[in-house]
Short mmCIF file of C-alpha atoms and ligand atoms in Angstrom, two decimals:
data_model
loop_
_atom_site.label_atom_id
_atom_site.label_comp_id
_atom_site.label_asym_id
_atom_site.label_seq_id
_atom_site.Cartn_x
_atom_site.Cartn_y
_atom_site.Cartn_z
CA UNK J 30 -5.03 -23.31 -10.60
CA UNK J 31 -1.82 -21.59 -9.09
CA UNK J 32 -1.05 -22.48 -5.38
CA UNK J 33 1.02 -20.44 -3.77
CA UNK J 34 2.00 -23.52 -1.32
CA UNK J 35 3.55 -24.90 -5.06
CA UNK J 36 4.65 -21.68 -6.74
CA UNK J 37 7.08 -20.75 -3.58
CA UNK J 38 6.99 -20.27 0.22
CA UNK J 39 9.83 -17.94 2.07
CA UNK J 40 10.48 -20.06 4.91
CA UNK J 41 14.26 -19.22 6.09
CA UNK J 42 15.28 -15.97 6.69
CA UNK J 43 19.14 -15.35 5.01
CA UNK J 44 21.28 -12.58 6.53
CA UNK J 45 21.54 -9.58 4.18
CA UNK J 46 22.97 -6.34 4.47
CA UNK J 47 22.36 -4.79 1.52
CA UNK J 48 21.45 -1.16 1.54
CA UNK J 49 17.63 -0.14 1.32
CA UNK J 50 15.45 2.81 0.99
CA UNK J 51 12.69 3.20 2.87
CA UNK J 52 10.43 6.06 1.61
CA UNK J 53 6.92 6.89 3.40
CA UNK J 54 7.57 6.68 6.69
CA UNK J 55 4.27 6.58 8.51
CA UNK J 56 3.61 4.23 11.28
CA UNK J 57 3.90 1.50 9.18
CA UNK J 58 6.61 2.91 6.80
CA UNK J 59 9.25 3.50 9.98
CA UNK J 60 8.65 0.36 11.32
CA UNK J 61 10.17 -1.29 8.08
CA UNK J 62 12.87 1.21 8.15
CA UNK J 63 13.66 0.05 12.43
CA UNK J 64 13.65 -3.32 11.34
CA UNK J 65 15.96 -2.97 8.35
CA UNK J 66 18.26 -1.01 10.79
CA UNK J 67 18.04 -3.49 13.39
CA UNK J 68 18.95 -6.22 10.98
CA UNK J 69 22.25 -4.03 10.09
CA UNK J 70 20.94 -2.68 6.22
CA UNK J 71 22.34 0.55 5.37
CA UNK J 72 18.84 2.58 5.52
CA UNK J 73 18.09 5.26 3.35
CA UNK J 74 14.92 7.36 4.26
CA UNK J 75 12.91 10.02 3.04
CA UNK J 76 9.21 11.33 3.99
CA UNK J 77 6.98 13.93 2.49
CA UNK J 78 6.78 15.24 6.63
CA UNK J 79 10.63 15.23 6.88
CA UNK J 80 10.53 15.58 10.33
CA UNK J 81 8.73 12.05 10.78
CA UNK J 82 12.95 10.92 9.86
CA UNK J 83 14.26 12.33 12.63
CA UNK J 84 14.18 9.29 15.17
CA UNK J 85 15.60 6.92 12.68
CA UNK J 86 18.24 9.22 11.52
CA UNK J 87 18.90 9.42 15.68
CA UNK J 88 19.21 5.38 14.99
CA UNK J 89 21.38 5.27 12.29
CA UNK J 90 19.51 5.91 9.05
CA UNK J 91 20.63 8.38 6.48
CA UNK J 92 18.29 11.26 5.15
CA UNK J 93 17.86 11.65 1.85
CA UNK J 94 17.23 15.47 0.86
CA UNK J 95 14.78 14.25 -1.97
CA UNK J 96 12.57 11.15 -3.12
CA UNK J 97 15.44 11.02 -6.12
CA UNK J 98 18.24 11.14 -4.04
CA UNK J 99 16.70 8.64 -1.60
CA UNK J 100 15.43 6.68 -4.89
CA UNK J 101 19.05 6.51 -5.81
CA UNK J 102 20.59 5.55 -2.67
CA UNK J 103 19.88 2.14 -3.03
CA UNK J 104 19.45 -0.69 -5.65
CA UNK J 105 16.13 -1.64 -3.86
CA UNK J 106 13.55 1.32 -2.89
CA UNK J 107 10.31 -0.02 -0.36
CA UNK J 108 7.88 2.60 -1.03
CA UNK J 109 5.11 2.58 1.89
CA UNK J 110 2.43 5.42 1.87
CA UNK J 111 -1.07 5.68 2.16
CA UNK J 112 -2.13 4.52 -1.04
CA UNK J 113 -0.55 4.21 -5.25
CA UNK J 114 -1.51 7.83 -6.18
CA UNK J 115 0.55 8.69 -3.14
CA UNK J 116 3.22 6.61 -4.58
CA UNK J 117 3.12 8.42 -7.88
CA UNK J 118 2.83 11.55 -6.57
CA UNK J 119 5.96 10.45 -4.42
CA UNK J 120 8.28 8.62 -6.90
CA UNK J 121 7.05 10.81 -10.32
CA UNK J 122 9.57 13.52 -9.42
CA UNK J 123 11.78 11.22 -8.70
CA UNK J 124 11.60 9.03 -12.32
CA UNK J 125 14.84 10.49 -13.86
CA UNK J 126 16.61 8.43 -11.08
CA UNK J 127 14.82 5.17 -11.57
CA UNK J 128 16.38 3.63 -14.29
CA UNK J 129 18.16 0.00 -13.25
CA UNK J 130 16.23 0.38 -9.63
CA UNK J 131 13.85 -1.95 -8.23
CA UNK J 132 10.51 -0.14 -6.65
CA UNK J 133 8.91 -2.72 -4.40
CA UNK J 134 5.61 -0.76 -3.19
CA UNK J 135 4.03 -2.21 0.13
CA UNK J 136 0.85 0.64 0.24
CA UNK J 137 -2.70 -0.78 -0.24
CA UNK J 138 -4.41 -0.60 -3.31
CA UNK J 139 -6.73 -2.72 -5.60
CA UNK J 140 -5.24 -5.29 -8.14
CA UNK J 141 -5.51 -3.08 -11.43
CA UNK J 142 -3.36 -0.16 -9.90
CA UNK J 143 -0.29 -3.23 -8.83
CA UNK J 144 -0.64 -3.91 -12.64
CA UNK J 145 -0.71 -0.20 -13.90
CA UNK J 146 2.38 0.47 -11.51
CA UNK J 147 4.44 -2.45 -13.47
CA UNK J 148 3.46 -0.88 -16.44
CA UNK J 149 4.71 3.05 -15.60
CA UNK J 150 8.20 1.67 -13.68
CA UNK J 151 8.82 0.02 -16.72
CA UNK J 152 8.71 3.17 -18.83
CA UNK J 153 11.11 4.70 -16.08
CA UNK J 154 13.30 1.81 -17.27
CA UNK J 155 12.60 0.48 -13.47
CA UNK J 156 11.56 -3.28 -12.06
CA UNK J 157 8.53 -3.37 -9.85
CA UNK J 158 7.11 -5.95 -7.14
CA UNK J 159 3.86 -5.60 -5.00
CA UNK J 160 3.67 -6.67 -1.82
CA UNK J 161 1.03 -6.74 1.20
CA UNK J 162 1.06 -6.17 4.77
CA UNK J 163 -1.52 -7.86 6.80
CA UNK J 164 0.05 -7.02 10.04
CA UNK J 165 0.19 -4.15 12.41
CA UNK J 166 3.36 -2.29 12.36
CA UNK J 167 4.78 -4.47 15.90
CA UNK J 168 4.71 -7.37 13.85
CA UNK J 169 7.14 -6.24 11.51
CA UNK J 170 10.49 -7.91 11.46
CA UNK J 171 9.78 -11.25 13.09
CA UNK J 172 10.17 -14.31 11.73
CA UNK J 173 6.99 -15.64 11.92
CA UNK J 174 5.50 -12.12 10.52
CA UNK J 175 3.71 -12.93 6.54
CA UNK J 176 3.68 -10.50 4.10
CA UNK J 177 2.53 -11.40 0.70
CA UNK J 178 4.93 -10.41 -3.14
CA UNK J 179 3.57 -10.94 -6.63
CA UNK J 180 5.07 -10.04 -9.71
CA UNK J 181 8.82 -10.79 -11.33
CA UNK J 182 9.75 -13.27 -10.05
CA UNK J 183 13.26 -12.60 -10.85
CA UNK J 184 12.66 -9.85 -8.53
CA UNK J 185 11.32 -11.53 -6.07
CA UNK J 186 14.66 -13.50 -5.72
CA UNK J 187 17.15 -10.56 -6.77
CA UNK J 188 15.46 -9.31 -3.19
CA UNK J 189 14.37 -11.91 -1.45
CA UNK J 190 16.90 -11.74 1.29
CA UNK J 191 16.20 -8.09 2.18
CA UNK J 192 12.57 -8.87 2.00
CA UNK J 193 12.68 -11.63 4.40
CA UNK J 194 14.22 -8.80 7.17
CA UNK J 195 10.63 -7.69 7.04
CA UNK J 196 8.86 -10.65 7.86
CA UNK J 197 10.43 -14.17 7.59
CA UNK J 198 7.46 -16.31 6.91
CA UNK J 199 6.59 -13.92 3.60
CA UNK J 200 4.88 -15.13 0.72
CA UNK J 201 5.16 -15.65 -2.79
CA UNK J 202 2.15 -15.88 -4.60
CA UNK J 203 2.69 -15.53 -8.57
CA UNK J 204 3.77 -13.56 -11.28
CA UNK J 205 0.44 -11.73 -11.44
CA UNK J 206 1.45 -8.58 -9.83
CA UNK J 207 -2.10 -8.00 -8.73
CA UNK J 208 -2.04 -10.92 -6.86
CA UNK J 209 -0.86 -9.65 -3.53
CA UNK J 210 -4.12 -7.24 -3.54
CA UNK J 211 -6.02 -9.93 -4.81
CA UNK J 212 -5.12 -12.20 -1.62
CA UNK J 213 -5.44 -9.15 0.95
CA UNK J 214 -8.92 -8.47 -0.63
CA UNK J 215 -10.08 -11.89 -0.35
CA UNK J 216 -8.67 -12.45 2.72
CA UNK J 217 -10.00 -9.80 4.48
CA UNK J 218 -13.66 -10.15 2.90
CA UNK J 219 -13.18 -13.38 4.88
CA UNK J 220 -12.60 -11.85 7.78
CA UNK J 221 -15.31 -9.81 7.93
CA UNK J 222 -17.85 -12.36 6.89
CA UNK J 223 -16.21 -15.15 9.37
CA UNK J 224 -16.79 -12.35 12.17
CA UNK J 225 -20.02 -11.02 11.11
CA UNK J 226 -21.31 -14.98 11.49
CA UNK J 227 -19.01 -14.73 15.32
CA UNK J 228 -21.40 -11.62 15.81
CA UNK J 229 -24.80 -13.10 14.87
CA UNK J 230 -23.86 -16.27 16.86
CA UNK J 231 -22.60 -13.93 19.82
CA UNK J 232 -26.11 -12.22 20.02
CA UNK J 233 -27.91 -15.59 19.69
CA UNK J 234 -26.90 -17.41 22.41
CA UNK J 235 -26.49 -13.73 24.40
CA UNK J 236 -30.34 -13.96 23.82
CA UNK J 237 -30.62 -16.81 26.90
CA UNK J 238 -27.94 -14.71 28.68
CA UNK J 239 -24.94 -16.68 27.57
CA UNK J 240 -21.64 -14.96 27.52
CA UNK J 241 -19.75 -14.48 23.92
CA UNK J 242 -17.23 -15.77 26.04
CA UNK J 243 -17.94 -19.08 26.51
CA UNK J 244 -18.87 -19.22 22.50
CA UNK J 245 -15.99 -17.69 21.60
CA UNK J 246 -14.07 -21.08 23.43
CA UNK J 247 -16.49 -24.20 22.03
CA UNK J 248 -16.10 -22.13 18.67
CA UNK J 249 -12.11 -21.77 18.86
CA UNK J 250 -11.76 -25.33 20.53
CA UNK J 251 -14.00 -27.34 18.55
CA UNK J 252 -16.23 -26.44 16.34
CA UNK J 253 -14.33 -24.01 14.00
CA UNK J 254 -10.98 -26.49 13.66
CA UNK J 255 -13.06 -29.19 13.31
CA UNK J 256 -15.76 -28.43 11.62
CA UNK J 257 -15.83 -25.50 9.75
CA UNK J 258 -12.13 -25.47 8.23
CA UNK J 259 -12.67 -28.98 6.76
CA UNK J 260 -15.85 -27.94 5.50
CA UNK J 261 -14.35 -25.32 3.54
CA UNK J 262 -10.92 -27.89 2.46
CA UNK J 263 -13.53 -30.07 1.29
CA UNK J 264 -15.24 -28.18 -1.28
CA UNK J 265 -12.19 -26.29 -2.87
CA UNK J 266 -12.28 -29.59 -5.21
CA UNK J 267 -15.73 -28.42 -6.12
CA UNK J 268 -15.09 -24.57 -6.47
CA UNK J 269 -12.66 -25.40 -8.64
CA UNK J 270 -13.86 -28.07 -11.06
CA UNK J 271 -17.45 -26.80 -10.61
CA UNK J 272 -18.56 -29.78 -9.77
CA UNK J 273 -21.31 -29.80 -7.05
CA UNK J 274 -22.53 -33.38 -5.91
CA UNK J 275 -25.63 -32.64 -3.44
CA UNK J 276 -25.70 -35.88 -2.14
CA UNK J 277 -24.69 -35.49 1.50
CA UNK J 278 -27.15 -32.14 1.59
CA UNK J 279 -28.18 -29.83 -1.25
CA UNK J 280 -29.24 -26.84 -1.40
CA UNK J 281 -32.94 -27.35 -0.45
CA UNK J 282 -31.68 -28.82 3.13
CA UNK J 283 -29.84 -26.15 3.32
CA UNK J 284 -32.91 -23.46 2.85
CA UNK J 285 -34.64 -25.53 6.02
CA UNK J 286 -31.39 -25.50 8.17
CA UNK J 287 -30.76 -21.23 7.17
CA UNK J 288 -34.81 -20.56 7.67
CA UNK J 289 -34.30 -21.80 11.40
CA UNK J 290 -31.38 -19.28 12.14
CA UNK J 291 -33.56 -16.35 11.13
CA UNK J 292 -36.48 -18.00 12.71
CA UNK J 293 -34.79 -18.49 15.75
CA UNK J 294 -33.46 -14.69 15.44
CA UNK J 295 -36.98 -13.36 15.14
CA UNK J 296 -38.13 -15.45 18.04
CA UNK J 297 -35.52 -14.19 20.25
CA UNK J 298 -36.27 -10.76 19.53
CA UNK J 299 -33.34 -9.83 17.17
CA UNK J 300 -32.51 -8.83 13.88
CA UNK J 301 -32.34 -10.87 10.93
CA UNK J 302 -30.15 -8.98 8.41
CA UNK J 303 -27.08 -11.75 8.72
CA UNK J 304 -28.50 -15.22 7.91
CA UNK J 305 -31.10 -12.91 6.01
CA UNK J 306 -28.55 -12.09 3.00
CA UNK J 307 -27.86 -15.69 2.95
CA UNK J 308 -31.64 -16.68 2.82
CA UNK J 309 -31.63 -14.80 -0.20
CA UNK J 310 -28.70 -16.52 -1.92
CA UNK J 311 -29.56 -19.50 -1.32
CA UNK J 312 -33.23 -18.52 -2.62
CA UNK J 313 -32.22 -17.59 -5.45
CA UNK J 314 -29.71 -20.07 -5.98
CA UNK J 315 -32.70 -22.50 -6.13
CA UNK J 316 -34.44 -20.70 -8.30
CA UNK J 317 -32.04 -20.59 -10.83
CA UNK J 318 -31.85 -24.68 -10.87
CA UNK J 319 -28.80 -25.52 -8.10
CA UNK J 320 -32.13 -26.73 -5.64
CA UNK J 321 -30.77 -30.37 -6.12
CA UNK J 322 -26.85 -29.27 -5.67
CA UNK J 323 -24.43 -29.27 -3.20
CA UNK J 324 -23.81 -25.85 -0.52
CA UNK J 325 -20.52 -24.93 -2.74
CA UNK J 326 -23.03 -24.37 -5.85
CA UNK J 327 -23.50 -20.65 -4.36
CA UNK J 328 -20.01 -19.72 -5.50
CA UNK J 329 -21.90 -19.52 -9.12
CA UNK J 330 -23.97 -17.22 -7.89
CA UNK J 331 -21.10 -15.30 -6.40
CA UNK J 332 -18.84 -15.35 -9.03
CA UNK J 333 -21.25 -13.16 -11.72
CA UNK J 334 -23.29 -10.34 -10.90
CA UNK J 335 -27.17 -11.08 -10.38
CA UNK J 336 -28.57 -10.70 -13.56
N1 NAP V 16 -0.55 0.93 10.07
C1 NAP V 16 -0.98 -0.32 9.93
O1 NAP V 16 -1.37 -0.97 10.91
C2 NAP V 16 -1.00 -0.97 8.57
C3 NAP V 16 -1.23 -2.36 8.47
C4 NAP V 16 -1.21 -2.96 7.22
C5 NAP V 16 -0.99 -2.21 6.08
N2 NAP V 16 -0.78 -0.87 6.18
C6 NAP V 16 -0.59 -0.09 4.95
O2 NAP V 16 0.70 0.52 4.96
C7 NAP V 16 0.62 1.76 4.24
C8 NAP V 16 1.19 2.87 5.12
O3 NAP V 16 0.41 2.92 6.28
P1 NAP V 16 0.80 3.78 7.56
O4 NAP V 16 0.09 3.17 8.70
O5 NAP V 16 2.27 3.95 7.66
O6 NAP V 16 0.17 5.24 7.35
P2 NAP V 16 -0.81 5.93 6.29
O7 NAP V 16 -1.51 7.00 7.04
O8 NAP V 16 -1.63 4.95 5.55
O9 NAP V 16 0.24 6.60 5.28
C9 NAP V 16 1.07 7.61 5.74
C10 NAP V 16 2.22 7.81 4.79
O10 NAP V 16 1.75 8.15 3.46
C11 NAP V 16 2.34 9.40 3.11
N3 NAP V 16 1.47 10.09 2.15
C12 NAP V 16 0.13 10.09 2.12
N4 NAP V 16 -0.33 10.80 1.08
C13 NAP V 16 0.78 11.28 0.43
C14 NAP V 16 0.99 12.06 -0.73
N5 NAP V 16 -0.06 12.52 -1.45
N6 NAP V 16 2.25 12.34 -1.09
C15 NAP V 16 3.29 11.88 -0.36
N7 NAP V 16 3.18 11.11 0.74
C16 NAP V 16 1.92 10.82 1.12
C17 NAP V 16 2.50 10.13 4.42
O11 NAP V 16 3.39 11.20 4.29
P3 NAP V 16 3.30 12.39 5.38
O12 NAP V 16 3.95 11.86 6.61
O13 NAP V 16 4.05 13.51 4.75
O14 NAP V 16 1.85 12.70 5.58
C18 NAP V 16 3.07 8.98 5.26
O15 NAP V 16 4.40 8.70 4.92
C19 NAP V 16 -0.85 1.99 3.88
O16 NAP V 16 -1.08 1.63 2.54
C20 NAP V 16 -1.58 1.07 4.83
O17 NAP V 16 -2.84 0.64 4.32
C21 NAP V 16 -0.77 -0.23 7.39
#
């Protein structure tokens, strides 16, 4: 399975002063531009608002009069807008000036439009590379800031240098330009589950009039480093051979352990929707014949819709 940690990690950031355009200059969007102009790029920008230029033409960027001309500007364009049909509707009028460019589009999306967007730069006789930002726009241009490429990986390297400007500690995760989206999507599903489970346990203990506080520390001092993260290190083997030994706890142990969270919720006087879903999972996990595996046996389950 392909590891990112194998496949390529940006690590040092290598001066470059190549010139860039920047078009889509939101909050996100200008703070790419500042960074490329603090870093000394020649910065080309243009906006649909035009006026949203104005403070980094005041700091050294040029305007471009159209998304062509800006297209055209530079070898390397860094399209950031709300979302890919903003991008089309943004670089479309601009395709006759494509040809030999490289579009590297940083706006959210889902995998199948990164792949579809390879697809139509290529007609344009252009080269294309996703990307993904994770952070909020302060974070951009530090060394330590990750944002995540997929695609060409010739591209990748033609641009590498100018990319790093953006965030130093960036990511390379595969030729799969979907990839990028992929991780952001997964990523983020994590974070909402990890702090749905951070708000069930809040209200728990909040129950006997403990503050989320003092959870928040045993759970960042102890229990999540050193419990939870090798829990989920130590079943990536599993998840990925499908191999699901339920030796030190299957699933049925489980079902007791889960049934005395939403016990315990009822008894404290709170809802039961969180462990609830899980409950059900792991229900029906066992009644589909995983009873005698291991915990990681649910991603089965997960990976192909209920039937
Ligand atoms: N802000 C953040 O904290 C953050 C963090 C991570 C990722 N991102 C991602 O970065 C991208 C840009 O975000 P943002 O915060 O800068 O603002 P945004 O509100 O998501 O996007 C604003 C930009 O999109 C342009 N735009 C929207 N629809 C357009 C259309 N139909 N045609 C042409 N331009 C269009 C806007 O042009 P006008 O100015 O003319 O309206 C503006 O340049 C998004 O995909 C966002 O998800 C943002």
């Amino acid at each position: 399975m392909a590891d990112p940690s194998v496949a390529g990690v940006t690590q040092q950031r290598t001066p470059d002063t190549s010139p860039v355009t920047v078009v889509g200059l939101g909050p996100m969007g200008a703070a790419l531009a500042e960074a490329l102009l603090a870093n000394g790029n020649p910065t080309t920008v243009w906006n649909r608002t035009a006026g949203k230029a104005d403070r980094l033409v005041a700091r050294g960027a040029r305007r471009a009069a159209s998304a062509a001309e800006a297209v055209a500007a530079s070898p390397v364009t860094i399209v950031c807008v709300a979302d890919y049909p903003a991008m089309h509707a943004v670089l479309e009028p601009a395709s006759g000036a494509l040809a030999g460019r490289t579009v590297v589009n940083l706006s959210s999306g889902t995998p199948e439009q990164a792949r579809d967007a390879v697809a139509w730069a290529e007609q344009r006789g252009a080269r294309y590379l996703d990307g993904v930002i994770m952070v909020p726009p302060e974070a951009i241009g530090r060394p330590d800031t990750v944002l995540f490429y997929s695609g060409q990986s010739a591209c990748y390297d033609a641009h590498r240098a100018t990319l790093d400007v953006l965030g130093g500690a960036a990511q390379y995760l595969g030729d799969d330009p979907g990839l990028a989206v992929l991780y952001n999507t997964a990523l983020l599903g994590l974070m909402y589950a990890t702090i749905n489970g951070f708000l069930h346990a809040a209200a728990l203990v909040g129950s006997a009039g403990v503050a989320s506080a003092a959870l928040a520390r045993i759970a960042g001092d102890w229990f999540v480093p050193s419990v939870v993260l090798p829990l989920c290190a130590g079943v990536t083997g599993q998840i990925d051979s499908g191999d699901f030994p339920g030796d030190a706890g299957d699933l049925r142990a489980h079902l007791t352990v889960i049934d005395h969270i939403v016990r315990t919720s009822r008894d404290q006087g709170m809802a039961t929707d969180v462990p609830g879903a899980l409950r059900d999972l792991v229900e029906r996990a066992i009644a589909e014949g995983y009873g005698d595996k291991g915990y990681a046996s649910l991603v089965e389950l997960i990976r192909t819709p209920a039937g």
